[in-house]
Structures are given as structure tokens and as C-alpha cells.
Amino acid sequence: MSKIGVIFDLDGVIVDTAKYHYLAWKSLADHLGFEFTEAHNELLKGVSRVRSLEILLDIGNVQLSEQRKQEILISKNEEYLGYIMKMNADEILPGAEKLLNTLDDLGINYVLGSASKNAELILKQVGLYHRFYGIVDGNAVSKAKPDPEVFLIGAKKLNMPPKSCIVFEDAIAGIEAANIVNMTSVGIGDKDILIEADFNFNSLTEIPEDFFSRFLSEKN
Ligand code: BG6
Ligand code: MG
């Protein structure tokens, strides 16, 4: 058995679904009568669905009843699912499949650690579902990132202590969550934003061929 395990965030690491979240949140904001920009959308990356709505309503300075919020969460997700159902393997982010192949070759297990309640569906749409050793998603956790719950459950699935897990994340909250429990954090995206990560790459394509093997030998 390998000495390390890997945990992947989904949105922004394996696939780019932020654009679909944006379209669905934007049509909600349009309906409520305020502007919701792509810059605003950045604030929702890595954030749970419920928290995303709170942030959006703050942006629009809109107050709604709990019941209305519940209705809105359902209709936003329905619109989002409309986009997800059209996804296919072309939307896998560059470098992701190659990285999974490398891990398979090295015998390193990997699981998903995502805030999304749609993670299984998205992975099935792009044809990667069967490749993961386990899935931990928004349905499995009660506390959102930066709470490390999602990654700790992932480590359990991998049967690895947290310090032997490497986490790939594109959101500050995810890097924080990994760091809190001494996992190795790999930031995918802007280095100046993901400054707390142990390693930084602009995209998965930049990960050196020997990234994991070096890691394995360091562990010996
Ligand atoms: C995260 C995304 O992966 O999942 C967030 O980065 C999103 O933007 C969250 O809000 C929850 O997703 P879903 O699919 O459960 O609405
Ligand atoms: Mg993400």
C-alpha cells in the first residue's frame, strides 16, 4: 500500500463549474433586481450553497424569509443542474486526467473532497466517477470548509493519517482546511491568493512528473 493518499477538490480543480454557478446565481440576482458580477462570483468559490445565498443576498442588500430562501435554493439548483446535465468529458480541466493516470501508475489512492452536493452527478457527467476510490461531498458533511471535516472523512476513506494526505484545492477556505489538520496543501490557481498553500501551481498541467515520487521518497 502507498504511503500517501490524495484528496481532490472538484469545482475549480477537476472541472470548471464556477461559470455555471455564476449563470444560475446571476439569474436569481436579476430576478431580485440587483447586479451580480463575475467578481462577486469569486466570493462564492469553495463556499457551501447555503452560505453562497447569504453572501449573494448581502451583496443585493435583500432580506428574505427562511421559507423564501429555501425555495430560492431549490430553483437555483434546478437551473444549475440544467447546465450540469449538458457537461461532458470535454470539460475536464487540462492536466486532470494525466494526473489521475500518474497516481494510478504509482498505486496512490485518491478520493474527492468537495463542498458540492452535486459532485457525484458532475463526476458521472464527465466520466470520472468510477476512477475515485471514494467520494466525500456536500451531502456527507455538516461543516463547510475551512472546517476540515470533508478532508478528515476523505483521509479515513483513504485509510491514511491526515499528515500523509495531499490536498488539491483552488479555494482559500480549502487550503485553510487542509493546513489546519497538517495535510499537504497544493493550491491550484493564483499564488498570491492561495498564499498559505504548501505548493502552488497555476493549473494541474504544471505539476512536475516526479511530484509524487519525490514525495514518496521524502516519506521513506
Ligand atoms: C463548491 C463550489 O465546490 O461547491 C461552490 O466551489 C459551491 O461555489 C459549492 O457553492 C456547493 O455546490 P452545490 O453543487 O452543492 O450547489
Ligand atoms: Mg473548488
mmCIF file of N, CA and C in Angstrom, residues 53-147:
data_model
loop_
_atom_site.group_PDB
_atom_site.id
_atom_site.type_symbol
_atom_site.label_atom_id
_atom_site.label_comp_id
_atom_site.label_asym_id
_atom_site.label_seq_id
_atom_site.Cartn_x
_atom_site.Cartn_y
_atom_site.Cartn_z
ATOM 1 N N LEU A 53 -25.823 31.733 -0.869
ATOM 2 C CA LEU A 53 -27.049 32.536 -0.939
ATOM 3 C C LEU A 53 -26.969 33.707 0.040
ATOM 4 N N GLU A 54 -26.451 33.432 1.243
ATOM 5 C CA GLU A 54 -26.331 34.521 2.230
ATOM 6 C C GLU A 54 -25.440 35.639 1.683
ATOM 7 N N ILE A 55 -24.317 35.249 1.073
ATOM 8 C CA ILE A 55 -23.387 36.256 0.529
ATOM 9 C C ILE A 55 -24.072 37.038 -0.591
ATOM 10 N N LEU A 56 -24.770 36.315 -1.459
ATOM 11 C CA LEU A 56 -25.465 36.956 -2.585
ATOM 12 C C LEU A 56 -26.512 37.956 -2.088
ATOM 13 N N LEU A 57 -27.287 37.565 -1.083
ATOM 14 C CA LEU A 57 -28.335 38.453 -0.572
ATOM 15 C C LEU A 57 -27.714 39.678 0.103
ATOM 16 N N ASP A 58 -26.554 39.488 0.744
ATOM 17 C CA ASP A 58 -25.839 40.634 1.328
ATOM 18 C C ASP A 58 -25.411 41.611 0.241
ATOM 19 N N ILE A 59 -24.918 41.067 -0.879
ATOM 20 C CA ILE A 59 -24.481 41.917 -1.994
ATOM 21 C C ILE A 59 -25.656 42.766 -2.475
ATOM 22 N N GLY A 60 -26.822 42.152 -2.589
ATOM 23 C CA GLY A 60 -28.004 42.875 -3.073
ATOM 24 C C GLY A 60 -28.741 43.615 -1.983
ATOM 25 N N ASN A 61 -28.244 43.463 -0.730
ATOM 26 C CA ASN A 61 -28.912 44.078 0.422
ATOM 27 C C ASN A 61 -30.402 43.695 0.468
ATOM 28 N N VAL A 62 -30.628 42.410 0.287
ATOM 29 C CA VAL A 62 -32.002 41.897 0.234
ATOM 30 C C VAL A 62 -32.240 40.990 1.448
ATOM 31 N N GLN A 63 -33.388 41.187 2.104
ATOM 32 C CA GLN A 63 -33.756 40.288 3.209
ATOM 33 C C GLN A 63 -34.933 39.415 2.778
ATOM 34 N N LEU A 64 -34.824 38.136 3.058
ATOM 35 C CA LEU A 64 -35.902 37.222 2.679
ATOM 36 C C LEU A 64 -36.249 36.302 3.849
ATOM 37 N N SER A 65 -37.464 35.778 3.839
ATOM 38 C CA SER A 65 -37.867 34.821 4.880
ATOM 39 C C SER A 65 -37.121 33.508 4.660
ATOM 40 N N GLU A 66 -37.051 32.711 5.715
ATOM 41 C CA GLU A 66 -36.397 31.405 5.614
ATOM 42 C C GLU A 66 -37.052 30.550 4.526
ATOM 43 N N GLN A 67 -38.395 30.630 4.492
ATOM 44 C CA GLN A 67 -39.107 29.812 3.506
ATOM 45 C C GLN A 67 -38.745 30.214 2.076
ATOM 46 N N ARG A 68 -38.677 31.524 1.849
ATOM 47 C CA ARG A 68 -38.325 32.027 0.513
ATOM 48 C C ARG A 68 -36.898 31.600 0.140
ATOM 49 N N LYS A 69 -36.012 31.655 1.150
ATOM 50 C CA LYS A 69 -34.624 31.243 0.880
ATOM 51 C C LYS A 69 -34.573 29.783 0.445
ATOM 52 N N GLN A 70 -35.352 28.949 1.146
ATOM 53 C CA GLN A 70 -35.375 27.520 0.791
ATOM 54 C C GLN A 70 -35.866 27.332 -0.648
ATOM 55 N N GLU A 71 -36.910 28.075 -1.007
ATOM 56 C CA GLU A 71 -37.458 27.976 -2.375
ATOM 57 C C GLU A 71 -36.398 28.383 -3.397
ATOM 58 N N ILE A 72 -35.711 29.480 -3.065
ATOM 59 C CA ILE A 72 -34.692 30.009 -3.979
ATOM 60 C C ILE A 72 -33.540 29.021 -4.161
ATOM 61 N N LEU A 73 -33.140 28.391 -3.056
ATOM 62 C CA LEU A 73 -32.041 27.415 -3.142
ATOM 63 C C LEU A 73 -32.416 26.275 -4.082
ATOM 64 N N ILE A 74 -33.686 25.874 -4.025
ATOM 65 C CA ILE A 74 -34.135 24.786 -4.905
ATOM 66 C C ILE A 74 -34.136 25.255 -6.358
ATOM 67 N N SER A 75 -34.681 26.443 -6.612
ATOM 68 C CA SER A 75 -34.770 26.863 -8.021
ATOM 69 C C SER A 75 -33.385 27.187 -8.592
ATOM 70 N N LYS A 76 -32.499 27.748 -7.744
ATOM 71 C CA LYS A 76 -31.126 27.994 -8.236
ATOM 72 C C LYS A 76 -30.474 26.669 -8.632
ATOM 73 N N ASN A 77 -30.662 25.659 -7.785
ATOM 74 C CA ASN A 77 -30.016 24.377 -8.100
ATOM 75 C C ASN A 77 -30.622 23.747 -9.359
ATOM 76 N N GLU A 78 -31.936 23.928 -9.551
ATOM 77 C CA GLU A 78 -32.556 23.370 -10.765
ATOM 78 C C GLU A 78 -31.936 23.990 -12.014
ATOM 79 N N GLU A 79 -31.750 25.311 -11.960
ATOM 80 C CA GLU A 79 -31.134 25.966 -13.130
ATOM 81 C C GLU A 79 -29.696 25.476 -13.320
ATOM 82 N N TYR A 80 -28.964 25.377 -12.202
ATOM 83 C CA TYR A 80 -27.576 24.907 -12.257
ATOM 84 C C TYR A 80 -27.514 23.494 -12.850
ATOM 85 N N LEU A 81 -28.435 22.635 -12.420
ATOM 86 C CA LEU A 81 -28.446 21.255 -12.930
ATOM 87 C C LEU A 81 -28.688 21.212 -14.440
ATOM 88 N N GLY A 82 -29.441 22.177 -14.940
ATOM 89 C CA GLY A 82 -29.669 22.264 -16.382
ATOM 90 C C GLY A 82 -28.343 22.380 -17.137
ATOM 91 N N TYR A 83 -27.418 23.150 -16.570
ATOM 92 C CA TYR A 83 -26.089 23.289 -17.198
ATOM 93 C C TYR A 83 -25.264 22.016 -16.984
ATOM 94 N N ILE A 84 -25.343 21.469 -15.779
ATOM 95 C CA ILE A 84 -24.536 20.294 -15.438
ATOM 96 C C ILE A 84 -24.900 19.107 -16.347
ATOM 97 N N MET A 85 -26.190 18.972 -16.604
ATOM 98 C CA MET A 85 -26.652 17.841 -17.414
ATOM 99 C C MET A 85 -26.092 17.877 -18.838
ATOM 100 N N LYS A 86 -25.601 19.055 -19.248
ATOM 101 C CA LYS A 86 -25.014 19.161 -20.601
ATOM 102 C C LYS A 86 -23.499 18.972 -20.581
ATOM 103 N N MET A 87 -22.927 18.781 -19.398
ATOM 104 C CA MET A 87 -21.456 18.643 -19.327
ATOM 105 C C MET A 87 -21.017 17.296 -19.892
ATOM 106 N N ASN A 88 -19.791 17.285 -20.414
ATOM 107 C CA ASN A 88 -19.201 16.008 -20.836
ATOM 108 C C ASN A 88 -17.687 16.059 -20.595
ATOM 109 N N ALA A 89 -17.003 15.019 -21.056
ATOM 110 C CA ALA A 89 -15.574 14.891 -20.750
ATOM 111 C C ALA A 89 -14.728 16.058 -21.262
ATOM 112 N N ASP A 90 -15.264 16.803 -22.246
ATOM 113 C CA ASP A 90 -14.505 17.952 -22.763
ATOM 114 C C ASP A 90 -14.269 19.007 -21.683
ATOM 115 N N GLU A 91 -15.066 18.938 -20.624
ATOM 116 C CA GLU A 91 -14.960 19.977 -19.589
ATOM 117 C C GLU A 91 -14.039 19.608 -18.437
ATOM 118 N N ILE A 92 -13.374 18.454 -18.572
ATOM 119 C CA ILE A 92 -12.360 18.117 -17.567
ATOM 120 C C ILE A 92 -11.204 19.100 -17.745
ATOM 121 N N LEU A 93 -10.748 19.694 -16.665
ATOM 122 C CA LEU A 93 -9.704 20.719 -16.782
ATOM 123 C C LEU A 93 -8.373 20.107 -17.237
ATOM 124 N N PRO A 94 -7.591 20.877 -18.000
ATOM 125 C CA PRO A 94 -6.317 20.363 -18.524
ATOM 126 C C PRO A 94 -5.431 19.808 -17.403
ATOM 127 N N GLY A 95 -4.850 18.665 -17.677
ATOM 128 C CA GLY A 95 -3.909 18.071 -16.727
ATOM 129 C C GLY A 95 -4.542 17.109 -15.730
ATOM 130 N N ALA A 96 -5.879 17.172 -15.585
ATOM 131 C CA ALA A 96 -6.512 16.362 -14.532
ATOM 132 C C ALA A 96 -6.398 14.865 -14.826
ATOM 133 N N GLU A 97 -6.738 14.476 -16.054
ATOM 134 C CA GLU A 97 -6.712 13.027 -16.350
ATOM 135 C C GLU A 97 -5.291 12.477 -16.297
ATOM 136 N N LYS A 98 -4.360 13.275 -16.782
ATOM 137 C CA LYS A 98 -2.959 12.840 -16.764
ATOM 138 C C LYS A 98 -2.503 12.620 -15.313
ATOM 139 N N LEU A 99 -2.928 13.522 -14.459
ATOM 140 C CA LEU A 99 -2.555 13.409 -13.045
ATOM 141 C C LEU A 99 -3.146 12.141 -12.425
ATOM 142 N N LEU A 100 -4.402 11.857 -12.748
ATOM 143 C CA LEU A 100 -5.033 10.640 -12.220
ATOM 144 C C LEU A 100 -4.302 9.400 -12.758
ATOM 145 N N ASN A 101 -3.891 9.457 -14.025
ATOM 146 C CA ASN A 101 -3.139 8.335 -14.600
ATOM 147 C C ASN A 101 -1.828 8.113 -13.833
ATOM 148 N N THR A 102 -1.144 9.225 -13.534
ATOM 149 C CA THR A 102 0.121 9.126 -12.790
ATOM 150 C C THR A 102 -0.119 8.467 -11.437
ATOM 151 N N LEU A 103 -1.188 8.904 -10.760
ATOM 152 C CA LEU A 103 -1.491 8.339 -9.435
ATOM 153 C C LEU A 103 -1.803 6.844 -9.554
ATOM 154 N N ASP A 104 -2.568 6.482 -10.582
ATOM 155 C CA ASP A 104 -2.878 5.059 -10.804
ATOM 156 C C ASP A 104 -1.586 4.269 -10.999
ATOM 157 N N ASP A 105 -0.696 4.825 -11.827
ATOM 158 C CA ASP A 105 0.570 4.132 -12.105
ATOM 159 C C ASP A 105 1.390 3.933 -10.831
ATOM 160 N N LEU A 106 1.329 4.928 -9.950
ATOM 161 C CA LEU A 106 2.123 4.856 -8.717
ATOM 162 C C LEU A 106 1.407 4.070 -7.611
ATOM 163 N N GLY A 107 0.156 3.684 -7.879
ATOM 164 C CA GLY A 107 -0.607 2.941 -6.867
ATOM 165 C C GLY A 107 -1.056 3.802 -5.700
ATOM 166 N N ILE A 108 -1.217 5.104 -5.964
ATOM 167 C CA ILE A 108 -1.661 6.030 -4.906
ATOM 168 C C ILE A 108 -3.174 6.219 -5.025
ATOM 169 N N ASN A 109 -3.892 5.955 -3.949
ATOM 170 C CA ASN A 109 -5.347 6.120 -3.977
ATOM 171 C C ASN A 109 -5.736 7.592 -3.861
ATOM 172 N N TYR A 110 -6.863 7.930 -4.490
ATOM 173 C CA TYR A 110 -7.353 9.307 -4.404
ATOM 174 C C TYR A 110 -8.863 9.324 -4.222
ATOM 175 N N VAL A 111 -9.307 10.299 -3.426
ATOM 176 C CA VAL A 111 -10.743 10.491 -3.179
ATOM 177 C C VAL A 111 -11.112 11.932 -3.506
ATOM 178 N N LEU A 112 -12.406 12.170 -3.582
ATOM 179 C CA LEU A 112 -12.890 13.525 -3.803
ATOM 180 C C LEU A 112 -13.266 14.141 -2.457
ATOM 181 N N GLY A 113 -12.963 15.416 -2.285
ATOM 182 C CA GLY A 113 -13.358 16.143 -1.071
ATOM 183 C C GLY A 113 -13.957 17.471 -1.476
ATOM 184 N N SER A 114 -15.269 17.474 -1.724
ATOM 185 C CA SER A 114 -15.916 18.653 -2.319
ATOM 186 C C SER A 114 -17.083 19.145 -1.474
ATOM 187 N N ALA A 115 -17.322 20.458 -1.520
ATOM 188 C CA ALA A 115 -18.470 21.044 -0.820
ATOM 189 C C ALA A 115 -19.773 20.822 -1.584
ATOM 190 N N SER A 116 -19.656 20.395 -2.826
ATOM 191 C CA SER A 116 -20.849 20.334 -3.683
ATOM 192 C C SER A 116 -21.727 19.122 -3.387
ATOM 193 N N LYS A 117 -23.027 19.369 -3.367
ATOM 194 C CA LYS A 117 -23.984 18.259 -3.234
ATOM 195 C C LYS A 117 -24.245 17.617 -4.595
ATOM 196 N N ASN A 118 -23.703 18.204 -5.641
ATOM 197 C CA ASN A 118 -23.882 17.669 -6.996
ATOM 198 C C ASN A 118 -22.635 16.945 -7.496
ATOM 199 N N ALA A 119 -21.692 16.695 -6.597
ATOM 200 C CA ALA A 119 -20.381 16.188 -7.021
ATOM 201 C C ALA A 119 -20.476 14.856 -7.781
ATOM 202 N N GLU A 120 -21.271 13.935 -7.257
ATOM 203 C CA GLU A 120 -21.378 12.621 -7.922
ATOM 204 C C GLU A 120 -21.888 12.778 -9.347
ATOM 205 N N LEU A 121 -22.928 13.573 -9.475
ATOM 206 C CA LEU A 121 -23.524 13.781 -10.791
ATOM 207 C C LEU A 121 -22.503 14.397 -11.760
ATOM 208 N N ILE A 122 -21.770 15.394 -11.290
ATOM 209 C CA ILE A 122 -20.788 16.069 -12.145
ATOM 210 C C ILE A 122 -19.705 15.071 -12.587
ATOM 211 N N LEU A 123 -19.215 14.287 -11.640
ATOM 212 C CA LEU A 123 -18.177 13.300 -11.989
ATOM 213 C C LEU A 123 -18.709 12.270 -12.979
ATOM 214 N N LYS A 124 -19.977 11.896 -12.817
ATOM 215 C CA LYS A 124 -20.565 10.936 -13.769
ATOM 216 C C LYS A 124 -20.694 11.578 -15.149
ATOM 217 N N GLN A 125 -21.110 12.842 -15.180
ATOM 218 C CA GLN A 125 -21.267 13.544 -16.468
ATOM 219 C C GLN A 125 -19.960 13.566 -17.261
ATOM 220 N N VAL A 126 -18.847 13.794 -16.528
ATOM 221 C CA VAL A 126 -17.567 13.915 -17.244
ATOM 222 C C VAL A 126 -16.829 12.577 -17.322
ATOM 223 N N GLY A 127 -17.448 11.526 -16.798
ATOM 224 C CA GLY A 127 -16.899 10.171 -16.936
ATOM 225 C C GLY A 127 -15.748 9.846 -16.001
ATOM 226 N N LEU A 128 -15.644 10.562 -14.875
ATOM 227 C CA LEU A 128 -14.530 10.286 -13.950
ATOM 228 C C LEU A 128 -14.969 9.608 -12.655
ATOM 229 N N TYR A 129 -16.271 9.432 -12.499
ATOM 230 C CA TYR A 129 -16.792 8.943 -11.216
ATOM 231 C C TYR A 129 -16.142 7.628 -10.779
ATOM 232 N N HIS A 130 -16.053 6.688 -11.727
ATOM 233 C CA HIS A 130 -15.562 5.349 -11.391
ATOM 234 C C HIS A 130 -14.091 5.338 -10.981
ATOM 235 N N ARG A 131 -13.369 6.415 -11.280
ATOM 236 C CA ARG A 131 -11.934 6.402 -11.018
ATOM 237 C C ARG A 131 -11.591 6.688 -9.555
ATOM 238 N N PHE A 132 -12.503 7.333 -8.848
ATOM 239 C CA PHE A 132 -12.185 7.734 -7.474
ATOM 240 C C PHE A 132 -12.394 6.591 -6.495
ATOM 241 N N TYR A 133 -11.484 6.493 -5.541
ATOM 242 C CA TYR A 133 -11.527 5.454 -4.514
ATOM 243 C C TYR A 133 -12.696 5.719 -3.560
ATOM 244 N N GLY A 134 -13.071 6.954 -3.446
ATOM 245 C CA GLY A 134 -14.197 7.325 -2.582
ATOM 246 C C GLY A 134 -14.621 8.753 -2.887
ATOM 247 N N ILE A 135 -15.842 9.074 -2.496
ATOM 248 C CA ILE A 135 -16.360 10.422 -2.738
ATOM 249 C C ILE A 135 -16.826 10.997 -1.404
ATOM 250 N N VAL A 136 -16.317 12.152 -1.042
ATOM 251 C CA VAL A 136 -16.859 12.885 0.111
ATOM 252 C C VAL A 136 -17.371 14.210 -0.442
ATOM 253 N N ASP A 137 -18.673 14.438 -0.299
ATOM 254 C CA ASP A 137 -19.245 15.647 -0.907
ATOM 255 C C ASP A 137 -20.104 16.410 0.101
ATOM 256 N N GLY A 138 -20.796 17.404 -0.390
ATOM 257 C CA GLY A 138 -21.611 18.264 0.480
ATOM 258 C C GLY A 138 -22.717 17.526 1.211
ATOM 259 N N ASN A 139 -23.053 16.329 0.750
ATOM 260 C CA ASN A 139 -24.084 15.546 1.446
ATOM 261 C C ASN A 139 -23.511 14.815 2.661
ATOM 262 N N ALA A 140 -22.193 14.687 2.697
ATOM 263 C CA ALA A 140 -21.560 13.864 3.744
ATOM 264 C C ALA A 140 -21.076 14.692 4.930
ATOM 265 N N VAL A 141 -21.084 16.006 4.792
ATOM 266 C CA VAL A 141 -20.508 16.841 5.859
ATOM 267 C C VAL A 141 -21.550 17.760 6.485
ATOM 268 N N SER A 142 -21.284 18.115 7.736
ATOM 269 C CA SER A 142 -22.181 19.073 8.385
ATOM 270 C C SER A 142 -21.501 20.433 8.516
ATOM 271 N N LYS A 143 -20.176 20.465 8.363
ATOM 272 C CA LYS A 143 -19.450 21.728 8.493
ATOM 273 C C LYS A 143 -18.689 22.040 7.199
ATOM 274 N N ALA A 144 -18.862 23.261 6.703
ATOM 275 C CA ALA A 144 -18.240 23.633 5.423
ATOM 276 C C ALA A 144 -16.779 24.016 5.612
ATOM 277 N N LYS A 145 -15.966 23.883 4.531
ATOM 278 C CA LYS A 145 -14.595 24.399 4.544
ATOM 279 C C LYS A 145 -14.670 25.876 4.947
ATOM 280 N N PRO A 146 -13.821 26.428 5.757
ATOM 281 C CA PRO A 146 -12.494 25.925 6.156
ATOM 282 C C PRO A 146 -12.499 24.884 7.271
ATOM 283 N N ASP A 147 -13.666 24.448 7.712
ATOM 284 C CA ASP A 147 -13.640 23.319 8.650
ATOM 285 C C ASP A 147 -13.059 22.104 7.896
#
